[in-house]
Amino acid sequence: MSGELDDDVEAEQTISINEYLNDVEEKELADLVLGGDEGKECTYSKGYMKRQAIFSCLSCAPEGNAGVCTACSLTCHDGHEIVELWTKRNFRCDCGNSKFGEFFCKLFPSKDVENAENSYNHNFKGVYCTCNRPYPDPDVEEQVEMIQCCICEDWFHEEHIGLEPSDEIPRDDEGEPVYEDFICKACSAVCSFLSTYPQTIWAAGLRRNAGCNTNKDKDVLEEIPSAGGSGKLENGICSNGSPREDNAIANTSAESVTGGKGVTGESSKKIFDLVQCMNDGGAHIACLFGDNIVVDGSISLTKPLFLSKNWRATLCRCKKCLSMYEQKRVPYLIDEEDSIAEYERTAKQKREEKLQQQEGAELTFLNKLGHVEKMEILNGIADMKDEFHNFLQSFDPSKAITSDDVHQIFENLAKKRRRE
């Protein structure tokens, strides 16, 4: 009986190499989602953060009208029914405010009654997409990836985003997405001004001339070459303003602003002529499109949109367009720190810095040792790496590594030490 129990315990402790590698990938993904937040402090004191990982506690707020930060999800809501929402923009932690009744935040109890600027959608109730299904979906055997809209921040199944039969999601030969941002069909109407921009802001693989529902719009879009075209900067662009303003102009590069005929049938050169130094020393930037930018909703996009890499850098920063973004409640589109891509880049940087700090601590410990002790440790590490490398080369990755395998590795190391 005792032997059977030992076998059961050992079976529970074994893990395959593939399972271990998947666990490593999941930890790296978690670091990206959390943005480097170690979950030790409530983020409420930081105000409405541009982007952070947010969780919904259905045990405390079943109506789905509240969200909490990483630290509060771990400390205040441990053991509760938690919904992971990935990231949300311009959000302040709700934990312990009026939406939680008698429940108080353990990390930051002194909070306002309500965070008026927070936005909530049905994701906070644990459902997503136009189908209002949970994720993971218990009624589906195989879970499929979902795509997040960069405007409403809802998540959608690929089959429910409303693609035309002739369109497809832009992917490379290996099936990896080649777009940076996705805008859902409902939110595309809010971004009708994007129809004025050249084709290079669209990720390759979509036919742009089928996206609008007016003859006027059809004329605008059909004059833009198919996605993937290229152009060259025809005019120099100068600015006497600050470096930030210079970058805003310089980012409107050839691949982003040119591409054959202009949006009204005129040459791209005329568009560039609109970008010029102003008499007041560059304090203002001329609109890239003059009076042609779509602001009144007369042109309505009616399909999901996939935007190319760095498309936000091409958006006009003139006073008129900045006002339009505010009016449409999308000013975050010109904020580099808002994008998921930038959020993940920052998270990767924080992860690398953390690993470097750990390595630094190990080196500090090593430097405190004598020469003989250092050499013994370094040689021992090298021998262990070689032994594990030899083992993995000859081992079937689909099988589980048992305690006997590990014991054999250390026995081989011990034999080598004795021979030496």
Short mmCIF file of C-alpha atoms in Angstrom, two decimals, residues 55-412:
data_model
loop_
_atom_site.label_atom_id
_atom_site.label_comp_id
_atom_site.label_asym_id
_atom_site.label_seq_id
_atom_site.Cartn_x
_atom_site.Cartn_y
_atom_site.Cartn_z
CA PHE A 55 -9.20 42.27 -13.19
CA SER A 56 -12.91 42.01 -12.40
CA CYS A 57 -14.08 40.31 -9.22
CA LEU A 58 -17.48 38.75 -9.80
CA SER A 59 -17.65 37.66 -6.17
CA CYS A 60 -17.62 41.28 -4.98
CA ALA A 61 -19.08 43.09 -8.01
CA PRO A 62 -21.26 40.60 -9.93
CA GLU A 63 -22.80 43.39 -12.02
CA GLY A 64 -19.45 43.84 -13.76
CA ASN A 65 -19.14 47.51 -12.96
CA ALA A 66 -15.75 47.52 -11.20
CA GLY A 67 -12.14 46.62 -11.88
CA VAL A 68 -9.11 46.08 -9.66
CA CYS A 69 -5.35 46.24 -10.19
CA THR A 70 -2.94 43.30 -10.06
CA ALA A 71 -1.94 43.78 -6.42
CA CYS A 72 -5.56 43.98 -5.22
CA SER A 73 -6.54 40.91 -7.26
CA LEU A 74 -3.80 38.96 -5.44
CA THR A 75 -4.16 40.40 -1.92
CA CYS A 76 -7.73 41.62 -1.49
CA HIS A 77 -9.54 39.15 -3.76
CA ASP A 78 -7.56 35.97 -3.30
CA GLY A 79 -9.88 32.98 -3.69
CA HIS A 80 -12.63 35.04 -5.33
CA GLU A 81 -14.10 34.56 -8.80
CA ILE A 82 -11.69 36.69 -10.82
CA VAL A 83 -11.92 37.61 -14.51
CA GLU A 84 -8.65 38.50 -16.23
CA LEU A 85 -9.26 41.44 -18.56
CA TRP A 86 -5.73 41.73 -20.04
CA THR A 87 -5.15 45.51 -20.08
CA LYS A 88 -7.37 48.60 -20.00
CA ARG A 89 -6.53 52.23 -20.74
CA ASN A 90 -7.15 55.27 -18.54
CA PHE A 91 -8.28 53.13 -15.61
CA ARG A 92 -8.02 53.61 -11.84
CA CYS A 93 -8.32 50.77 -9.35
CA ASP A 94 -11.85 50.47 -7.90
CA CYS A 95 -11.01 48.04 -5.09
CA GLY A 96 -12.83 48.98 -1.90
CA ASN A 97 -14.84 51.92 -3.24
CA SER A 98 -18.64 52.24 -3.07
CA LYS A 99 -19.15 49.51 -5.66
CA PHE A 100 -17.82 46.95 -3.18
CA GLY A 101 -20.28 47.67 -0.37
CA GLU A 102 -18.74 46.99 3.06
CA PHE A 103 -15.56 45.57 1.53
CA PHE A 104 -12.45 47.72 2.01
CA CYS A 105 -9.17 47.59 0.14
CA LYS A 106 -6.40 46.11 2.28
CA LEU A 107 -3.64 47.93 0.41
CA PHE A 108 -5.11 51.42 -0.10
CA PRO A 109 -8.34 51.87 1.90
CA SER A 110 -8.63 55.68 1.48
CA LYS A 111 -10.23 55.93 -1.95
CA ASP A 112 -12.85 58.12 -3.59
CA VAL A 113 -16.41 56.84 -3.63
CA GLU A 114 -16.21 56.25 -7.37
CA ASN A 115 -13.78 56.63 -10.28
CA ALA A 116 -15.89 58.69 -12.66
CA GLU A 117 -13.50 58.42 -15.62
CA ASN A 118 -13.36 54.61 -15.64
CA SER A 119 -15.10 52.86 -18.54
CA TYR A 120 -16.69 49.41 -18.33
CA ASN A 121 -18.01 46.99 -20.93
CA HIS A 122 -19.43 43.49 -20.84
CA ASN A 123 -15.91 42.07 -20.44
CA PHE A 124 -16.17 42.98 -16.75
CA LYS A 125 -19.02 40.45 -16.51
CA GLY A 126 -16.76 37.78 -18.00
CA VAL A 127 -18.21 37.74 -21.53
CA TYR A 128 -16.71 38.89 -24.82
CA CYS A 129 -17.37 39.43 -28.52
CA THR A 130 -20.72 40.01 -30.21
CA CYS A 131 -21.69 36.48 -29.14
CA ASN A 132 -21.44 37.38 -25.43
CA ARG A 133 -19.60 34.19 -24.55
CA PRO A 134 -17.07 33.67 -21.74
CA TYR A 135 -13.40 32.85 -22.30
CA PRO A 136 -12.46 30.11 -21.93
CA ASP A 137 -15.82 28.93 -23.20
CA PRO A 138 -16.92 25.79 -21.29
CA ASP A 139 -19.17 24.74 -24.19
CA VAL A 140 -16.31 24.66 -26.72
CA GLU A 141 -13.80 21.81 -26.89
CA GLU A 142 -11.02 23.80 -28.55
CA GLN A 143 -10.53 27.43 -27.54
CA VAL A 144 -9.67 29.84 -30.35
CA GLU A 145 -7.65 33.03 -30.15
CA MET A 146 -9.51 36.31 -29.89
CA ILE A 147 -8.62 39.76 -31.24
CA GLN A 148 -8.88 42.96 -29.20
CA CYS A 149 -10.24 46.18 -30.69
CA CYS A 150 -7.93 49.10 -29.90
CA ILE A 151 -10.92 51.46 -29.56
CA CYS A 152 -13.57 49.74 -27.42
CA GLU A 153 -11.05 47.17 -26.07
CA ASP A 154 -13.57 44.33 -26.42
CA TRP A 155 -12.33 40.93 -27.63
CA PHE A 156 -13.71 39.17 -30.71
CA HIS A 157 -13.63 35.70 -32.22
CA GLU A 158 -12.22 35.81 -35.74
CA GLU A 159 -15.43 34.34 -37.13
CA HIS A 160 -17.49 37.13 -35.57
CA ILE A 161 -15.54 40.25 -36.62
CA GLY A 162 -17.59 40.64 -39.82
CA LEU A 163 -15.01 40.14 -42.57
CA GLU A 164 -16.22 40.13 -46.16
CA PRO A 165 -15.76 36.78 -47.97
CA SER A 166 -13.05 38.36 -50.13
CA ASP A 167 -11.10 39.69 -47.13
CA GLU A 168 -8.88 37.94 -44.65
CA ILE A 169 -6.91 38.71 -41.51
CA PRO A 170 -3.43 39.90 -42.56
CA ARG A 171 -0.91 37.19 -41.66
CA ASP A 172 2.53 36.13 -42.82
CA ASP A 173 3.43 32.78 -44.37
CA GLU A 174 3.71 31.21 -40.92
CA GLY A 175 0.26 32.39 -39.89
CA GLU A 176 1.49 35.14 -37.57
CA PRO A 177 -0.45 38.46 -37.66
CA VAL A 178 1.25 41.30 -39.54
CA TYR A 179 -0.98 44.07 -38.21
CA GLU A 180 -0.35 46.21 -35.14
CA ASP A 181 -3.90 47.22 -34.23
CA PHE A 182 -7.43 46.05 -34.98
CA ILE A 183 -10.57 48.21 -35.04
CA CYS A 184 -13.89 46.35 -34.86
CA LYS A 185 -16.76 46.94 -37.25
CA ALA A 186 -18.77 48.99 -34.74
CA CYS A 187 -15.84 51.28 -33.89
CA SER A 188 -14.76 51.76 -37.53
CA ALA A 189 -17.49 54.40 -37.94
CA VAL A 190 -15.84 56.49 -35.22
CA CYS A 191 -12.58 56.32 -37.15
CA SER A 192 -14.02 57.40 -40.51
CA PHE A 193 -11.24 60.01 -40.75
CA LEU A 194 -8.80 57.15 -41.47
CA SER A 195 -10.37 56.80 -44.92
CA THR A 196 -8.54 60.01 -45.85
CA TYR A 197 -5.13 58.49 -45.20
CA PRO A 198 -3.04 56.70 -47.86
CA GLN A 199 -3.14 52.93 -48.19
CA THR A 200 0.10 52.32 -46.28
CA ILE A 201 -1.63 52.60 -42.89
CA TRP A 202 -3.59 49.43 -43.70
CA ALA A 203 -2.02 46.04 -43.07
CA ALA A 204 -1.53 44.06 -46.28
CA GLY A 205 -4.24 41.62 -47.25
CA LEU A 206 -7.42 43.73 -47.25
CA ARG A 207 -9.21 45.36 -50.17
CA ARG A 208 -9.79 48.92 -49.06
CA ASN A 209 -12.31 49.94 -51.75
CA ALA A 210 -15.05 47.78 -50.23
CA GLY A 211 -15.05 49.44 -46.85
CA CYS A 212 -17.44 52.38 -47.24
CA ASN A 213 -21.06 52.91 -48.10
CA THR A 214 -21.18 56.08 -50.19
CA ASN A 215 -20.18 56.84 -53.78
CA LYS A 216 -18.09 59.76 -52.60
CA ASP A 217 -16.14 57.47 -50.28
CA LYS A 218 -15.72 54.88 -53.00
CA ASP A 219 -14.00 57.46 -55.18
CA VAL A 220 -11.68 58.39 -52.33
CA LEU A 221 -10.56 54.90 -51.56
CA GLU A 222 -10.27 53.44 -55.05
CA GLU A 223 -7.65 56.01 -55.94
CA ILE A 224 -5.35 54.62 -53.24
CA PRO A 225 -3.07 51.79 -54.47
CA SER A 226 -3.41 48.35 -52.93
CA ALA A 227 -1.82 47.70 -49.53
CA GLY A 228 1.86 47.04 -49.52
CA GLY A 229 2.82 49.78 -51.97
CA SER A 230 5.69 52.14 -51.32
CA GLY A 231 6.51 55.73 -51.95
CA LYS A 232 9.33 58.22 -51.52
CA LEU A 233 9.45 61.48 -49.66
CA GLU A 234 9.23 64.12 -52.35
CA ASN A 235 9.58 67.28 -50.27
CA GLY A 236 11.79 68.04 -47.31
CA ILE A 237 9.87 68.65 -44.11
CA CYS A 238 11.26 71.25 -41.75
CA SER A 239 10.35 72.39 -38.27
CA ASN A 240 11.79 74.94 -35.89
CA GLY A 241 9.79 73.65 -32.92
CA SER A 242 10.67 71.31 -30.10
CA PRO A 243 12.17 67.83 -30.68
CA ARG A 244 8.76 66.35 -29.92
CA GLU A 245 7.17 68.47 -32.66
CA ASP A 246 10.01 67.64 -35.03
CA ASN A 247 9.43 63.94 -34.43
CA ALA A 248 5.69 64.36 -34.99
CA ILE A 249 6.39 65.78 -38.44
CA ALA A 250 9.25 63.47 -39.28
CA ASN A 251 7.15 60.43 -38.49
CA THR A 252 4.96 61.21 -41.48
CA SER A 253 7.43 59.36 -43.67
CA ALA A 254 7.28 58.13 -47.22
CA GLU A 255 5.89 54.74 -46.40
CA SER A 256 3.14 56.31 -44.36
CA VAL A 257 1.98 59.34 -46.30
CA THR A 258 2.67 58.74 -49.97
CA GLY A 259 1.65 56.04 -52.37
CA GLY A 260 0.58 57.27 -55.80
CA LYS A 261 -2.39 59.60 -56.13
CA GLY A 262 -3.64 61.61 -53.22
CA VAL A 263 -6.90 61.13 -51.44
CA THR A 264 -8.75 63.51 -53.75
CA GLY A 265 -7.07 62.49 -56.97
CA GLU A 266 -4.26 65.05 -56.63
CA SER A 267 -0.61 64.10 -56.44
CA SER A 268 0.99 63.19 -53.14
CA LYS A 269 3.31 66.17 -53.60
CA LYS A 270 0.43 68.51 -52.88
CA ILE A 271 -0.21 66.72 -49.60
CA PHE A 272 3.41 67.21 -48.63
CA ASP A 273 3.25 70.87 -49.60
CA LEU A 274 0.66 71.27 -46.84
CA VAL A 275 3.27 70.26 -44.29
CA GLN A 276 5.42 73.37 -43.95
CA CYS A 277 7.16 75.59 -41.43
CA MET A 278 4.89 78.23 -39.96
CA ASN A 279 5.82 81.89 -39.54
CA ASP A 280 5.62 81.62 -35.75
CA GLY A 281 8.66 79.36 -35.57
CA GLY A 282 6.94 76.01 -35.91
CA ALA A 283 4.56 76.38 -32.98
CA HIS A 284 1.81 74.90 -35.16
CA ILE A 285 1.77 72.15 -37.73
CA ALA A 286 -0.17 72.52 -40.97
CA CYS A 287 -2.78 69.82 -41.54
CA LEU A 288 -1.59 67.02 -43.80
CA PHE A 289 -4.86 67.06 -45.70
CA GLY A 290 -6.03 70.67 -45.62
CA ASP A 291 -9.82 70.66 -45.86
CA ASN A 292 -9.98 67.06 -47.09
CA ILE A 293 -9.89 65.32 -43.72
CA VAL A 294 -13.17 63.53 -42.96
CA VAL A 295 -14.59 64.97 -39.73
CA ASP A 296 -18.34 65.21 -40.21
CA GLY A 297 -19.21 61.51 -40.53
CA SER A 298 -20.38 61.91 -44.16
CA ILE A 299 -18.10 58.96 -44.98
CA SER A 300 -18.70 55.92 -42.83
CA LEU A 301 -16.44 52.87 -42.70
CA THR A 302 -18.49 49.74 -42.22
CA LYS A 303 -15.97 46.95 -41.87
CA PRO A 304 -13.28 45.75 -39.43
CA LEU A 305 -9.93 47.46 -39.93
CA PHE A 306 -6.39 46.14 -39.56
CA LEU A 307 -3.69 48.77 -39.18
CA SER A 308 -0.04 48.37 -40.17
CA LYS A 309 3.01 48.69 -37.94
CA ASN A 310 3.61 52.20 -36.57
CA TRP A 311 0.42 53.53 -38.19
CA ARG A 312 -0.22 55.86 -35.25
CA ALA A 313 2.95 57.81 -36.06
CA THR A 314 1.39 58.88 -39.39
CA LEU A 315 -1.66 60.54 -37.81
CA CYS A 316 -1.81 64.30 -38.28
CA ARG A 317 -1.01 66.40 -35.20
CA CYS A 318 -2.36 69.75 -36.42
CA LYS A 319 -4.66 71.76 -34.16
CA LYS A 320 -7.76 70.86 -36.16
CA CYS A 321 -7.06 67.12 -36.10
CA LEU A 322 -6.19 67.16 -32.39
CA SER A 323 -9.56 68.78 -31.75
CA MET A 324 -11.25 66.14 -33.90
CA TYR A 325 -9.61 63.30 -31.91
CA GLU A 326 -10.90 64.87 -28.69
CA GLN A 327 -14.39 65.26 -30.17
CA LYS A 328 -14.44 61.61 -31.20
CA ARG A 329 -12.96 60.60 -27.83
CA VAL A 330 -9.93 58.93 -29.39
CA PRO A 331 -7.06 61.28 -28.39
CA TYR A 332 -5.13 58.26 -27.13
CA LEU A 333 -4.46 57.18 -30.73
CA ILE A 334 -1.60 59.67 -30.97
CA ASP A 335 -0.14 58.63 -27.60
CA GLU A 336 2.66 56.12 -28.14
CA GLU A 337 2.31 54.77 -24.61
CA ASP A 338 -1.32 53.79 -25.27
CA SER A 339 -0.62 51.04 -27.80
CA ILE A 340 -0.37 47.39 -26.73
CA ALA A 341 2.86 47.12 -28.74
CA GLU A 342 4.50 49.89 -26.68
CA TYR A 343 3.09 48.45 -23.44
CA GLU A 344 4.64 45.06 -24.24
CA ARG A 345 7.96 46.64 -25.25
CA THR A 346 8.10 48.40 -21.90
CA ALA A 347 7.21 45.16 -20.11
CA LYS A 348 10.00 43.29 -21.91
CA GLN A 349 12.46 46.01 -20.97
CA LYS A 350 11.43 45.79 -17.30
CA ARG A 351 11.74 41.99 -17.43
CA GLU A 352 15.25 42.22 -18.87
CA GLU A 353 16.25 44.80 -16.25
CA LYS A 354 14.93 42.52 -13.52
CA LEU A 355 16.91 39.56 -14.86
CA GLN A 356 20.03 41.72 -15.08
CA GLN A 357 19.55 42.77 -11.44
CA GLN A 358 19.29 39.12 -10.42
CA GLU A 359 22.44 38.30 -12.36
CA GLY A 360 24.13 41.28 -10.73
CA ALA A 361 23.24 39.97 -7.26
CA GLU A 362 24.68 36.57 -8.16
CA LEU A 363 27.88 38.17 -9.44
CA THR A 364 28.18 40.22 -6.24
CA PHE A 365 27.94 37.03 -4.19
CA LEU A 366 30.48 35.33 -6.43
CA ASN A 367 32.94 38.22 -6.17
CA LYS A 368 32.96 37.93 -2.38
CA LEU A 369 34.35 34.38 -2.60
CA GLY A 370 37.98 33.39 -2.79
CA HIS A 371 39.61 32.34 -6.07
CA VAL A 372 39.49 28.59 -5.32
CA GLU A 373 35.81 28.73 -4.30
CA LYS A 374 34.95 30.71 -7.44
CA MET A 375 36.63 28.17 -9.72
CA GLU A 376 34.92 25.24 -8.01
CA ILE A 377 31.48 26.84 -8.39
CA LEU A 378 32.05 27.86 -12.01
CA ASN A 379 33.39 24.42 -12.94
CA GLY A 380 30.46 22.77 -11.18
CA ILE A 381 27.97 24.92 -13.12
CA ALA A 382 29.72 24.11 -16.40
CA ASP A 383 29.67 20.37 -15.65
CA MET A 384 25.98 20.48 -14.75
CA LYS A 385 25.12 22.36 -17.97
CA ASP A 386 27.03 19.79 -20.03
CA GLU A 387 25.35 16.86 -18.26
CA PHE A 388 21.86 18.32 -18.73
CA HIS A 389 22.64 19.15 -22.36
CA ASN A 390 23.73 15.56 -23.05
CA PHE A 391 20.66 14.24 -21.28
CA LEU A 392 18.22 16.44 -23.22
CA GLN A 393 19.84 15.55 -26.55
CA SER A 394 19.16 11.86 -25.99
CA PHE A 395 15.79 12.21 -24.25
CA ASP A 396 12.34 11.92 -25.86
CA PRO A 397 10.69 15.35 -25.25
CA SER A 398 7.20 13.83 -25.26
CA LYS A 399 8.00 11.75 -22.18
CA ALA A 400 8.00 12.87 -18.57
CA ILE A 401 11.26 13.37 -16.65
CA THR A 402 11.08 11.22 -13.53
CA SER A 403 12.97 11.45 -10.26
CA ASP A 404 15.07 8.48 -11.42
CA ASP A 405 16.23 10.52 -14.42
CA VAL A 406 17.25 13.42 -12.18
CA HIS A 407 19.03 11.10 -9.76
CA GLN A 408 20.91 9.56 -12.67
CA ILE A 409 22.08 13.00 -13.83
CA PHE A 410 23.50 13.85 -10.40
CA GLU A 411 24.99 10.38 -10.06
CA ASN A 412 26.86 10.90 -13.33
#
